[in-house]
Structures are given as structure tokens and as C-alpha cells.
XYZ file of N, CA and C in Angstrom:
291
model
N 18.808 95.844 -10.504
C 17.440 95.752 -10.623
C 16.776 96.466 -11.900
N 16.366 95.489 -12.782
C 16.014 95.950 -13.822
C 14.494 96.196 -13.936
N 13.783 97.470 -14.991
C 12.703 97.749 -14.686
C 11.912 97.791 -16.474
N 11.016 97.350 -16.465
C 10.236 97.804 -17.760
C 9.403 98.987 -17.599
N 9.487 99.827 -18.320
C 9.017 101.295 -18.139
C 7.473 101.153 -19.519
N 6.616 101.517 -18.825
C 5.519 101.494 -19.790
C 4.771 103.058 -20.150
N 4.610 103.435 -21.265
C 4.205 104.746 -21.704
C 2.890 104.357 -22.285
N 1.930 105.037 -22.089
C 0.866 105.068 -22.898
C 0.026 106.349 -23.323
N 1.136 107.428 -23.318
C 0.493 108.848 -23.325
C 1.141 109.174 -24.609
N 0.573 110.137 -25.611
C 1.364 110.611 -26.734
C 2.303 111.503 -26.490
N 3.343 111.678 -26.812
C 4.893 112.089 -26.576
C 4.822 113.542 -27.037
N 3.567 113.728 -27.431
C 3.510 115.538 -27.922
C 2.430 116.243 -27.304
N 2.330 115.290 -26.098
C 0.980 116.323 -25.057
C 1.781 116.534 -23.620
N 3.166 115.652 -23.405
C 3.600 115.976 -22.172
C 4.853 115.321 -22.464
N 5.680 115.572 -20.822
C 7.214 115.121 -21.088
C 7.563 113.670 -20.864
N 6.479 112.784 -20.397
C 6.565 111.855 -19.899
C 7.780 111.009 -20.557
N 7.638 110.905 -22.088
C 8.803 110.045 -22.965
C 10.309 110.802 -21.999
N 10.179 111.724 -22.290
C 11.603 112.831 -22.128
C 12.228 112.470 -20.172
N 11.061 112.496 -19.605
C 11.381 112.003 -18.218
C 11.894 110.538 -18.347
N 11.173 109.605 -18.733
C 11.473 108.330 -18.583
C 13.025 108.179 -19.554
N 13.121 108.487 -20.527
C 14.486 108.375 -20.980
C 15.383 109.028 -20.533
N 15.342 110.179 -19.421
C 16.645 110.486 -18.697
C 16.821 109.686 -17.557
N 15.921 108.801 -17.444
C 15.850 107.629 -15.910
C 16.001 106.345 -16.377
N 15.996 105.996 -17.472
C 15.861 104.355 -18.063
C 17.431 104.134 -17.566
N 17.493 103.088 -17.608
C 18.913 102.459 -16.777
C 19.416 101.351 -18.350
N 20.654 100.660 -18.278
C 21.033 99.885 -19.214
C 20.454 98.380 -19.297
N 20.239 98.008 -17.983
C 19.437 96.964 -17.877
C 17.660 96.910 -18.112
N 17.144 98.356 -18.560
C 15.761 98.631 -18.454
C 15.305 98.436 -19.920
N 13.827 98.216 -20.011
C 13.274 98.339 -21.399
C 11.897 99.347 -20.909
N 12.056 99.800 -22.618
C 10.600 100.345 -22.406
C 9.405 99.839 -23.633
N 8.504 100.330 -23.154
C 7.457 99.585 -23.882
C 6.182 100.444 -24.255
N 5.918 100.711 -25.741
C 5.398 101.829 -26.074
C 3.762 101.342 -26.221
N 2.691 102.003 -25.551
C 1.380 101.189 -25.863
C 0.472 102.717 -26.097
N -0.677 102.147 -26.456
C -1.821 103.495 -26.460
C -0.883 104.429 -27.381
N -1.659 105.793 -26.957
C -0.858 106.861 -28.082
C 0.634 107.360 -27.787
N 1.098 106.734 -26.905
C 2.708 106.725 -26.949
C 3.245 105.942 -28.123
N 2.834 105.228 -28.965
C 3.090 104.742 -30.189
C 3.377 105.631 -31.371
N 2.891 107.099 -31.076
C 3.140 107.948 -32.018
C 4.457 108.545 -31.766
N 5.368 107.814 -30.853
C 6.938 108.354 -31.140
C 7.421 107.799 -31.924
N 6.720 106.807 -32.839
C 7.434 106.175 -33.952
C 7.468 106.686 -34.935
N 6.601 107.885 -35.335
C 6.678 108.830 -36.433
C 7.997 109.104 -36.636
N 8.716 108.520 -37.798
C 10.162 109.098 -38.460
C 9.971 110.477 -38.521
N 11.500 110.985 -38.108
C 11.602 112.628 -38.491
C 10.820 113.483 -37.369
N 10.140 112.756 -36.189
C 9.835 113.384 -34.984
C 10.980 113.595 -33.724
N 10.443 114.672 -33.049
C 11.429 114.525 -31.932
C 11.522 113.678 -30.880
N 10.486 112.780 -30.965
C 10.498 111.684 -29.952
C 10.949 110.509 -30.514
N 10.823 110.219 -31.908
C 11.470 109.389 -33.026
C 12.994 109.605 -32.703
N 13.341 110.824 -32.835
C 15.031 110.910 -32.950
C 15.546 110.365 -31.288
N 14.531 111.141 -30.467
C 15.125 110.914 -28.797
C 15.314 109.458 -28.757
N 14.418 108.939 -29.377
C 14.405 107.284 -29.062
C 15.629 106.401 -29.660
N 15.759 106.913 -31.009
C 16.874 106.854 -31.698
C 18.194 107.111 -31.165
N 18.439 107.825 -30.093
C 19.606 108.560 -29.952
C 20.568 107.818 -28.903
N 19.827 106.806 -28.589
C 20.495 105.816 -27.659
C 20.465 104.394 -27.854
N 21.396 103.735 -27.076
C 20.708 102.054 -27.866
C 19.850 101.935 -26.202
N 18.830 101.403 -26.645
C 17.579 101.188 -25.761
C 16.763 99.865 -26.042
N 16.380 99.033 -25.117
C 15.899 97.447 -25.536
C 14.278 98.464 -25.757
N 13.708 98.075 -26.803
C 12.510 99.079 -27.093
C 11.414 98.129 -27.602
N 9.919 98.017 -27.006
C 9.073 97.207 -27.588
C 7.860 98.301 -27.890
N 7.056 97.785 -28.540
C 5.895 98.328 -29.094
C 4.389 97.622 -29.363
N 3.684 97.732 -28.504
C 2.544 96.830 -28.701
C 1.794 96.897 -30.077
N 2.155 95.889 -30.541
C 1.461 95.923 -31.903
C 0.237 96.192 -32.269
N -0.662 95.813 -31.670
C -1.886 96.083 -31.913
C -2.153 97.694 -32.318
N -1.683 98.510 -30.861
C -1.698 99.922 -30.786
C -0.911 100.480 -32.174
N 0.183 99.905 -32.476
C 0.814 100.620 -33.681
C -0.065 100.341 -35.180
N -0.407 99.016 -35.001
C -1.501 98.951 -36.532
C -2.869 99.668 -36.292
N -3.565 99.910 -35.071
C -4.723 100.932 -34.965
C -4.145 102.155 -35.511
N -3.312 102.819 -35.037
C -2.653 103.827 -35.777
C -1.835 104.002 -36.755
N -2.095 102.946 -37.711
C -1.569 102.809 -38.827
C 0.379 103.181 -38.690
N 0.920 102.627 -37.857
C 2.429 103.173 -37.808
C 3.048 101.891 -38.027
N 4.277 102.360 -38.904
C 5.275 100.979 -38.890
C 6.071 100.960 -37.494
N 6.285 99.757 -37.205
C 7.089 99.670 -36.436
C 9.127 99.242 -36.732
N 9.831 100.322 -36.492
C 10.934 100.219 -37.039
C 11.590 98.904 -36.430
N 12.780 98.784 -37.042
C 13.444 97.556 -36.765
C 14.374 97.886 -35.375
N 14.596 98.894 -34.966
C 14.910 99.119 -33.653
C 14.038 98.723 -32.711
N 12.766 98.306 -32.693
C 11.782 98.016 -31.855
C 11.359 96.790 -32.334
N 10.686 96.311 -31.083
C 9.984 94.620 -31.200
C 8.806 94.802 -30.938
N 7.793 94.537 -31.835
C 6.784 94.607 -31.850
C 6.048 93.324 -31.063
N 5.239 93.470 -30.173
C 4.568 92.486 -29.207
C 3.149 92.527 -29.336
N 2.495 91.575 -28.490
C 0.904 91.257 -28.609
C 1.147 90.940 -26.912
N -0.036 90.762 -26.491
C -0.797 91.034 -24.905
C 0.468 89.634 -24.618
N 0.211 88.840 -24.709
C 0.732 87.697 -23.884
C 2.246 87.792 -23.671
N 2.780 88.606 -25.009
C 4.153 88.801 -24.554
C 4.617 90.013 -23.935
N 3.319 90.917 -23.471
C 3.590 91.941 -22.715
C 3.669 91.425 -21.299
N 3.099 90.196 -20.967
C 2.829 89.815 -19.706
C 4.246 88.889 -19.591
N 4.754 88.373 -20.653
C 5.980 87.616 -20.259
C 7.415 88.747 -20.281
N 6.925 89.915 -20.607
C 7.931 91.114 -20.508
C 7.577 91.396 -18.866
N 6.649 91.599 -18.341
C 6.219 92.073 -17.251
C 6.949 90.895 -15.924
N 7.139 89.712 -16.447
C 7.598 88.890 -15.444
C 9.081 88.750 -15.596
N 9.621 88.954 -16.890
C 11.001 88.815 -16.932
C 11.855 90.481 -16.030
N 11.223 91.199 -16.224
C 11.709 92.468 -15.511
C 11.608 92.480 -14.044
N 12.802 92.857 -13.012
C 11.946 92.894 -11.744
C 10.944 93.478 -10.901
N 10.876 94.895 -11.913
C 9.532 95.813 -11.752
C 9.071 96.463 -12.795
N 7.514 96.899 -13.002
C 7.302 97.363 -13.840
C 7.055 98.907 -13.597
N 7.400 99.702 -14.177
C 6.944 101.184 -13.962
C 6.116 101.784 -14.938
N 5.027 102.048 -14.749
C 3.742 102.441 -15.831
C 3.767 104.032 -15.572
N 4.366 104.791 -16.376
C 4.406 106.330 -16.780
C 3.098 106.658 -16.657
N 2.185 106.835 -15.579
C 0.814 107.411 -15.422
C 0.630 108.740 -15.490
């Protein structure tokens, strides 16, 4: 069963990203939204953790743009309609509240 994991909290404020990366499966994907896009800052521990393993990584483009962050080649920037499509594509969605 595949899961779309959705993170919206800053990786510098708590351990949600670390916990998510610990349980994410090979058929799963990760979508960064809101302040979670700060994990895309090059040279940071969260950025290194995201790049340390093969991962289907998506980023809500609007949130990256609002925070003036570039989306790395390893991630795919998506809009809200694509977010809905991802939600349908995966068997379940896990929002890390």
C-alpha cells in the first residue's frame, strides 16, 4: 500500500521530518508544503537528510516561491490541482500534523 506523506511544519522546529523519513516506504512519496519547504535550504541537516536516500519528493510550488526557495532537481514542484491528483494516486494520505 502506497502513502503520500504531507509535511507542513518547519523541519527546524520539531522532528516530524525525521520521523517521516524513518517510516517512509519505497512506494511512498513526500510532499512538502507550508514551512516544511524550508527543508530545501542547501547545506542544512534537513536538506541533507532528504538527499541521503532515494525519495519521491514533491514541493508545493506556491509555498517555495513565497519563501524564495529554489526547488532542487531531486524534487518536483507542483500546484494545487497536482496535489489533488497525488492524493488520488496514492492509496492513502498521511498528514504529519
